[in-house]
mmCIF file of C-alpha atoms in Angstrom:
data_model
loop_
_atom_site.group_PDB
_atom_site.id
_atom_site.type_symbol
_atom_site.label_atom_id
_atom_site.label_comp_id
_atom_site.label_asym_id
_atom_site.label_seq_id
_atom_site.Cartn_x
_atom_site.Cartn_y
_atom_site.Cartn_z
ATOM 1 C CA MET Q 1 90.959 176.575 176.580
ATOM 2 C CA GLY Q 2 94.165 174.717 175.810
ATOM 3 C CA LEU Q 3 95.016 177.076 172.961
ATOM 4 C CA VAL Q 4 94.357 180.167 175.104
ATOM 5 C CA GLY Q 5 96.410 178.743 177.927
ATOM 6 C CA GLY Q 6 99.278 178.031 175.590
ATOM 7 C CA MET Q 7 99.122 181.571 174.202
ATOM 8 C CA LEU Q 8 99.169 183.026 177.738
ATOM 9 C CA VAL Q 9 102.192 180.898 178.679
ATOM 10 C CA ALA Q 10 104.004 181.935 175.482
ATOM 11 C CA ALA Q 11 103.223 185.609 176.145
ATOM 12 C CA GLY Q 12 104.396 185.322 179.719
ATOM 13 C CA LEU Q 13 107.653 183.758 178.614
ATOM 14 C CA LEU Q 14 108.127 186.490 176.004
ATOM 15 C CA LEU Q 15 107.635 189.239 178.593
ATOM 16 C CA LEU Q 16 109.899 187.395 181.020
ATOM 17 C CA SER Q 17 112.655 187.170 178.378
ATOM 18 C CA ILE Q 18 112.365 190.919 177.731
ATOM 19 C CA PHE Q 19 112.147 192.260 181.237
ATOM 20 C CA ASN Q 20 113.981 189.597 183.219
ATOM 21 C CA PRO Q 21 116.415 187.631 181.034
ATOM 22 C CA PRO Q 22 118.066 185.752 183.969
ATOM 23 C CA ALA Q 23 114.724 184.393 185.135
ATOM 24 C CA PHE Q 24 113.847 183.394 181.541
ATOM 25 C CA GLY Q 25 117.189 181.521 181.298
ATOM 26 C CA ALA Q 26 116.381 179.593 184.465
ATOM 27 C CA VAL Q 27 112.939 178.628 183.139
ATOM 28 C CA ARG Q 28 114.413 177.617 179.789
ATOM 29 C CA GLY Q 29 117.012 175.406 181.521
ATOM 30 C CA PHE Q 30 114.269 173.768 183.556
ATOM 31 C CA PHE Q 31 112.303 172.839 180.451
ATOM 32 C CA SER Q 32 115.522 171.633 178.707
ATOM 33 C CA GLU Q 33 116.211 169.223 181.561
ATOM 34 C CA ILE Q 34 112.711 167.806 181.055
ATOM 35 C CA THR Q 35 112.645 167.581 177.256
ATOM 36 C CA THR Q 36 116.250 166.483 176.548
ATOM 37 C CA PRO Q 37 115.889 162.846 177.800
ATOM 38 C CA VAL Q 38 112.604 162.485 175.957
ATOM 39 C CA ALA Q 39 114.161 163.826 172.746
ATOM 40 C CA SER Q 40 117.158 161.537 173.180
ATOM 41 C CA ALA Q 41 114.897 158.530 173.607
ATOM 42 C CA PHE Q 42 112.942 159.365 170.470
ATOM 43 C CA THR Q 43 116.221 159.838 168.547
ATOM 44 C CA TRP Q 44 117.510 156.426 169.698
ATOM 45 C CA VAL Q 45 114.242 154.730 168.743
ATOM 46 C CA ARG Q 46 114.257 156.393 165.329
ATOM 47 C CA THR Q 47 117.896 155.426 164.692
ATOM 48 C CA SER Q 48 117.307 151.843 165.845
ATOM 49 C CA VAL Q 49 114.216 151.387 163.712
ATOM 50 C CA ALA Q 50 116.019 152.834 160.703
ATOM 51 C CA GLY Q 51 118.949 150.407 161.240
ATOM 52 C CA VAL Q 52 116.793 147.253 161.464
ATOM 53 C CA PRO Q 53 116.645 146.578 157.680
ATOM 54 C CA GLU Q 54 120.381 147.139 157.387
ATOM 55 C CA GLY Q 55 121.061 144.793 160.328
ATOM 56 C CA VAL Q 56 118.833 142.083 158.885
ATOM 57 C CA SER Q 57 120.524 142.460 155.511
ATOM 58 C CA SER Q 58 123.977 142.260 157.117
ATOM 59 C CA TYR Q 59 122.966 139.101 159.059
ATOM 60 C CA VAL Q 60 121.650 137.435 155.910
ATOM 61 C CA ASN Q 61 124.820 138.380 153.990
ATOM 62 C CA VAL Q 62 127.120 137.123 156.755
ATOM 63 C CA ARG Q 63 125.198 133.867 157.038
ATOM 64 C CA GLY Q 64 125.335 133.326 153.281
ATOM 65 C CA GLU Q 65 129.053 134.116 153.216
ATOM 66 C CA ASN Q 66 129.633 131.698 156.104
ATOM 67 C CA ALA Q 67 127.799 128.916 154.248
ATOM 68 C CA ARG Q 68 129.782 129.653 151.082
ATOM 69 C CA LEU Q 69 133.094 129.531 152.971
ATOM 70 C CA LYS Q 70 132.133 126.234 154.652
ATOM 71 C CA LYS Q 71 131.286 124.701 151.277
ATOM 72 C CA GLN Q 72 134.562 125.991 149.832
ATOM 73 C CA ILE Q 73 136.512 124.461 152.748
ATOM 74 C CA ALA Q 74 134.722 121.120 152.268
ATOM 75 C CA ASP Q 75 135.461 121.188 148.527
ATOM 76 C CA ASN Q 76 139.112 122.003 149.209
ATOM 77 C CA GLU Q 77 139.384 119.140 151.708
ATOM 78 C CA LEU Q 78 137.910 116.774 149.103
ATOM 79 C CA LEU Q 79 140.420 117.985 146.520
ATOM 80 C CA VAL Q 80 143.287 117.549 148.995
ATOM 81 C CA GLU Q 81 142.112 114.005 149.822
ATOM 82 C CA ARG Q 82 141.871 113.125 146.138
ATOM 83 C CA ALA Q 83 145.337 114.550 145.552
ATOM 84 C CA ARG Q 84 146.726 112.470 148.430
ATOM 85 C CA THR Q 85 145.085 109.323 147.077
ATOM 86 C CA LEU Q 86 146.378 110.001 143.574
ATOM 87 C CA ASN Q 87 149.862 110.700 144.914
ATOM 88 C CA GLN Q 88 149.813 107.435 146.879
ATOM 89 C CA GLU Q 89 148.671 105.480 143.811
ATOM 90 C CA ASN Q 90 151.369 107.111 141.684
ATOM 91 C CA ARG Q 91 153.996 106.250 144.290
ATOM 92 C CA HIS Q 92 152.855 102.629 144.425
ATOM 93 C CA LEU Q 93 152.776 102.421 140.641
ATOM 94 C CA ARG Q 94 156.305 103.823 140.381
ATOM 95 C CA GLU Q 95 157.468 101.212 142.917
ATOM 96 C CA MET Q 96 155.750 98.477 140.904
ATOM 97 C CA LEU Q 97 157.301 99.650 137.640
ATOM 98 C CA LYS Q 98 160.710 99.776 139.309
ATOM 99 C CA LEU Q 99 160.188 96.211 140.563
ATOM 100 C CA HIS Q 100 159.071 95.208 137.068
ATOM 101 C CA ASP Q 101 162.258 96.656 135.552
ATOM 102 C CA VAL Q 102 164.578 94.763 137.915
ATOM 103 C CA SER Q 103 162.660 91.464 137.777
ATOM 104 C CA THR Q 104 163.731 88.931 135.213
ATOM 105 C CA ASP Q 105 160.516 86.929 135.538
ATOM 106 C CA ALA Q 106 157.959 89.779 135.379
ATOM 107 C CA VAL Q 107 154.832 89.150 133.318
ATOM 108 C CA VAL Q 108 152.686 92.269 133.779
ATOM 109 C CA VAL Q 109 151.833 95.031 136.250
ATOM 110 C CA ALA Q 110 148.068 95.178 136.798
ATOM 111 C CA ARG Q 111 145.540 96.858 139.066
ATOM 112 C CA LEU Q 112 143.667 94.911 141.719
ATOM 113 C CA VAL Q 113 140.113 95.972 140.923
ATOM 114 C CA ALA Q 114 138.250 93.883 143.515
ATOM 115 C CA SER Q 115 138.943 92.012 146.716
ATOM 116 C CA SER Q 116 136.804 89.845 148.987
ATOM 117 C CA MET Q 117 137.303 91.275 152.467
ATOM 118 C CA GLY Q 118 134.000 90.339 154.067
ATOM 119 C CA SER Q 119 134.433 86.579 154.503
ATOM 120 C CA THR Q 120 137.044 84.001 155.413
ATOM 121 C CA ARG Q 121 137.706 83.314 151.715
ATOM 122 C CA ARG Q 122 140.176 85.882 150.462
ATOM 123 C CA TYR Q 123 140.418 86.477 146.723
ATOM 124 C CA ALA Q 124 141.353 89.442 144.550
ATOM 125 C CA THR Q 125 140.743 90.245 140.884
ATOM 126 C CA LEU Q 126 143.377 91.606 138.511
ATOM 127 C CA ASN Q 127 142.508 93.636 135.409
ATOM 128 C CA ALA Q 128 144.883 91.511 133.322
ATOM 129 C CA GLY Q 129 144.411 87.992 132.050
ATOM 130 C CA GLY Q 130 145.357 85.479 129.405
ATOM 131 C CA TRP Q 131 145.738 88.089 126.681
ATOM 132 C CA GLN Q 132 148.422 89.791 128.813
ATOM 133 C CA GLY Q 133 150.300 86.531 129.462
ATOM 134 C CA VAL Q 134 148.783 85.742 132.872
ATOM 135 C CA LYS Q 135 148.423 82.034 133.622
ATOM 136 C CA ALA Q 136 147.041 79.979 136.485
ATOM 137 C CA GLY Q 137 149.684 79.191 139.096
ATOM 138 C CA GLN Q 138 151.740 82.367 138.644
ATOM 139 C CA PRO Q 139 152.785 84.286 141.790
ATOM 140 C CA VAL Q 140 151.460 87.797 142.444
ATOM 141 C CA ARG Q 141 153.398 90.254 144.570
ATOM 142 C CA GLN Q 142 154.028 93.855 145.546
ATOM 143 C CA PRO Q 143 157.321 95.517 146.450
ATOM 144 C CA ASP Q 144 156.505 94.881 150.136
ATOM 145 C CA GLY Q 145 155.961 91.184 149.682
ATOM 146 C CA LEU Q 146 153.964 88.263 148.344
ATOM 147 C CA ILE Q 147 150.217 88.721 147.737
ATOM 148 C CA GLY Q 148 149.055 85.394 146.403
ATOM 149 C CA GLN Q 149 148.786 83.130 143.384
ATOM 150 C CA VAL Q 150 146.695 83.201 140.211
ATOM 151 C CA VAL Q 151 144.061 80.453 140.268
ATOM 152 C CA GLU Q 152 141.797 81.391 137.336
ATOM 153 C CA THR Q 153 142.173 83.490 134.195
ATOM 154 C CA SER Q 154 139.965 84.969 131.495
ATOM 155 C CA PRO Q 155 141.064 87.076 128.517
ATOM 156 C CA ASN Q 156 141.397 90.322 130.526
ATOM 157 C CA THR Q 157 141.016 89.346 134.185
ATOM 158 C CA ALA Q 158 142.567 86.938 136.651
ATOM 159 C CA ARG Q 159 141.451 85.636 140.024
ATOM 160 C CA VAL Q 160 144.104 85.642 142.743
ATOM 161 C CA LEU Q 161 144.073 83.461 145.855
ATOM 162 C CA LEU Q 162 145.529 85.693 148.577
ATOM 163 C CA ILE Q 163 148.084 84.227 150.967
ATOM 164 C CA VAL Q 164 145.766 85.006 153.908
ATOM 165 C CA ASP Q 165 143.116 82.621 152.544
ATOM 166 C CA PRO Q 166 142.838 79.323 154.488
ATOM 167 C CA GLU Q 167 143.514 77.356 151.269
ATOM 168 C CA SER Q 168 146.827 79.150 150.643
ATOM 169 C CA ILE Q 169 150.048 77.268 151.432
ATOM 170 C CA VAL Q 170 153.451 78.916 150.851
ATOM 171 C CA PRO Q 171 156.837 77.279 151.573
ATOM 172 C CA VAL Q 172 158.990 79.792 153.464
ATOM 173 C CA ARG Q 173 162.240 80.006 155.365
ATOM 174 C CA ARG Q 174 163.292 82.081 158.363
ATOM 175 C CA THR Q 175 165.715 84.810 157.354
ATOM 176 C CA ARG Q 176 167.983 84.635 160.413
ATOM 177 C CA ASP Q 177 168.868 80.951 160.108
ATOM 178 C CA GLY Q 178 167.202 79.582 156.956
ATOM 179 C CA LEU Q 179 165.025 77.063 158.789
ATOM 180 C CA PRO Q 180 162.151 75.890 156.553
ATOM 181 C CA ALA Q 181 158.514 76.460 157.451
ATOM 182 C CA ILE Q 182 155.035 76.567 155.955
ATOM 183 C CA ALA Q 183 152.855 79.708 155.884
ATOM 184 C CA THR Q 184 149.095 79.140 155.699
ATOM 185 C CA GLY Q 185 146.270 81.660 155.701
ATOM 186 C CA ARG Q 186 143.934 82.054 158.668
ATOM 187 C CA GLY Q 187 141.105 83.897 156.886
ATOM 188 C CA ASP Q 188 141.352 86.876 159.248
ATOM 189 C CA GLY Q 189 144.144 88.789 157.523
ATOM 190 C CA LEU Q 190 146.944 86.936 159.338
ATOM 191 C CA LEU Q 191 149.073 83.828 158.714
ATOM 192 C CA ASP Q 192 149.996 80.715 160.660
ATOM 193 C CA ILE Q 193 153.661 79.676 160.478
ATOM 194 C CA ARG Q 194 154.413 76.002 161.143
ATOM 195 C CA SER Q 195 157.597 74.000 161.047
ATOM 196 C CA ALA Q 196 158.203 72.164 157.783
ATOM 197 C CA SER Q 197 160.028 69.344 159.565
ATOM 198 C CA VAL Q 198 159.138 66.934 162.331
ATOM 199 C CA ALA Q 199 161.439 68.808 164.688
ATOM 200 C CA THR Q 200 159.807 71.413 166.908
ATOM 201 C CA MET Q 201 160.737 74.929 165.803
ATOM 202 C CA ILE Q 202 160.877 77.688 168.403
ATOM 203 C CA PHE Q 203 159.453 80.914 166.990
ATOM 204 C CA GLN Q 204 160.055 84.382 168.370
ATOM 205 C CA PRO Q 205 158.113 87.612 167.818
ATOM 206 C CA GLY Q 206 159.889 89.588 165.119
ATOM 207 C CA ASP Q 207 161.021 86.542 163.123
ATOM 208 C CA THR Q 208 160.695 87.287 159.410
ATOM 209 C CA PHE Q 209 160.017 84.768 156.684
ATOM 210 C CA VAL Q 210 160.587 84.819 152.926
ATOM 211 C CA THR Q 211 159.737 82.386 150.169
ATOM 212 C CA SER Q 212 162.115 79.451 150.001
ATOM 213 C CA GLY Q 213 161.610 78.475 146.359
ATOM 214 C CA THR Q 214 160.561 74.960 147.350
ATOM 215 C CA GLY Q 215 157.860 73.613 145.068
ATOM 216 C CA GLY Q 216 158.986 75.646 142.067
ATOM 217 C CA ILE Q 217 156.103 78.158 142.183
ATOM 218 C CA PHE Q 218 157.339 81.176 144.171
ATOM 219 C CA SER Q 219 160.756 82.671 143.522
ATOM 220 C CA PRO Q 220 163.067 82.630 146.552
ATOM 221 C CA ASN Q 221 163.465 85.569 148.937
ATOM 222 C CA ILE Q 222 160.099 87.289 148.432
ATOM 223 C CA PRO Q 223 159.041 88.757 151.826
ATOM 224 C CA VAL Q 224 156.034 86.900 153.230
ATOM 225 C CA ALA Q 225 155.409 87.622 156.909
ATOM 226 C CA ARG Q 226 156.686 88.728 160.313
ATOM 227 C CA VAL Q 227 155.794 86.894 163.540
ATOM 228 C CA ILE Q 228 153.696 88.946 165.978
ATOM 229 C CA ARG Q 229 152.948 86.240 168.596
ATOM 230 C CA THR Q 230 153.671 82.583 169.245
ATOM 231 C CA SER Q 231 151.705 79.622 170.571
ATOM 232 C CA ARG Q 232 153.715 76.431 171.111
ATOM 233 C CA ASP Q 233 154.892 75.218 167.696
ATOM 234 C CA ILE Q 234 152.674 77.648 165.712
ATOM 235 C CA ALA Q 235 153.372 81.333 165.203
ATOM 236 C CA VAL Q 236 150.878 83.995 164.147
ATOM 237 C CA ALA Q 237 152.368 86.368 161.599
ATOM 238 C CA GLN Q 238 151.475 89.639 159.889
ATOM 239 C CA PRO Q 239 151.751 89.589 156.067
ATOM 240 C CA SER Q 240 154.546 91.745 154.687
ATOM 241 C CA ALA Q 241 152.128 93.148 152.066
ATOM 242 C CA ASN Q 242 148.955 94.515 153.676
ATOM 243 C CA PRO Q 243 146.036 92.678 151.980
ATOM 244 C CA ASP Q 244 143.620 95.503 152.874
ATOM 245 C CA ALA Q 245 145.596 98.176 151.013
ATOM 246 C CA LEU Q 246 146.252 96.558 147.652
ATOM 247 C CA ASP Q 247 146.130 98.615 144.465
ATOM 248 C CA PHE Q 248 148.760 97.479 141.946
ATOM 249 C CA ALA Q 249 150.459 94.120 141.727
ATOM 250 C CA LEU Q 250 153.146 92.393 139.699
ATOM 251 C CA VAL Q 251 152.469 89.002 138.152
ATOM 252 C CA GLN Q 252 155.591 86.848 137.893
ATOM 253 C CA ALA Q 253 156.332 83.684 135.988
ATOM 254 C CA THR Q 254 156.587 80.552 138.066
ATOM 255 C CA PHE Q 255 160.029 79.960 139.537
ATOM 256 C CA LEU Q 256 160.545 76.658 137.758
ATOM 257 C CA PRO Q 257 158.734 76.309 134.441
ATOM 258 C CA ASP Q 258 156.689 73.234 133.815
ATOM 259 C CA PRO Q 259 158.851 70.435 132.433
ATOM 260 C CA THR Q 260 158.604 69.956 128.714
ATOM 261 C CA PRO Q 261 156.854 66.669 128.049
ATOM 262 C CA THR Q 262 159.074 64.080 126.452
ATOM 263 C CA PRO Q 263 157.715 63.234 123.035
ATOM 264 C CA SER Q 264 156.695 59.631 122.776
ATOM 265 C CA PRO Q 265 158.539 57.641 120.107
ATOM 266 C CA LYS Q 266 156.652 57.168 116.911
ATOM 267 C CA PRO Q 267 155.954 53.532 116.024
ATOM 268 C CA SER Q 268 158.110 52.294 113.175
ATOM 269 C CA PRO Q 269 156.164 51.369 110.086
ATOM 270 C CA SER Q 270 155.672 47.647 109.905
ATOM 271 C CA ALA Q 271 157.330 45.851 106.953
ATOM 272 C CA LYS Q 272 154.952 44.823 104.273
ATOM 273 C CA PRO Q 273 155.030 41.086 103.545
ATOM 274 C CA LYS Q 274 156.491 40.168 100.210
ATOM 275 C CA ALA Q 275 154.211 38.669 97.685
ATOM 276 C CA GLY Q 276 154.778 34.924 97.329
ATOM 277 C CA LYS Q 277 155.889 33.327 94.097
ATOM 278 C CA LYS Q 278 153.323 31.547 92.088
#
């Protein structure tokens, strides 16, 4: 019945198109209005379904490219940081070599390979020792200021007592008037400055201190510290050379060499007694 009905409708439309073209045009427009949205919907669905694999592929490619670019940025940042660190080390080394060239008492420029920062005892280790001329008692410094003093040596290493250690004592003088003082470590990265005389010394924030040369160990005029706050007759000072950013250091000979021991006189040979006459 459906096939016969369809054939009758088709025949009717054929006759209508032959004998009454305007009416056939109206019927055709009516059916177009009905079928066009349906056809458009099917076309959109077909196009969307066909574009799904391409969209998924594009998403995967974009995500992979994004991950690759992030990794490249991270690698570039690491390279930039390494370049900055290397440039800073090279700058410090050039400053140390320049200081070595102008110093008349320089022993060796060495790298500080270890430092005790986690306790109140503050030591550092140099990668130079007795074979490079380093001896116990010698001062260690940077261009910015004094670092400490060698306390132990081995053939290729040396242990340095930093000036911020509580056992460190450095004779200093104030630069603006030359008044003598003593700088001792606090164990917390700072220094205490005390008067070296019985008279009370008035300290002021900003006062700077350098080595005085007293004691014959440290050469005069090496920067040591700057006062940051005061408390009665004691001032708290910041070291001129930052102990937490040490890389290279210059070992110097002691300011006054050890006195040459006076040789003891050799005993004169005693005279042999003459043989008596028989």
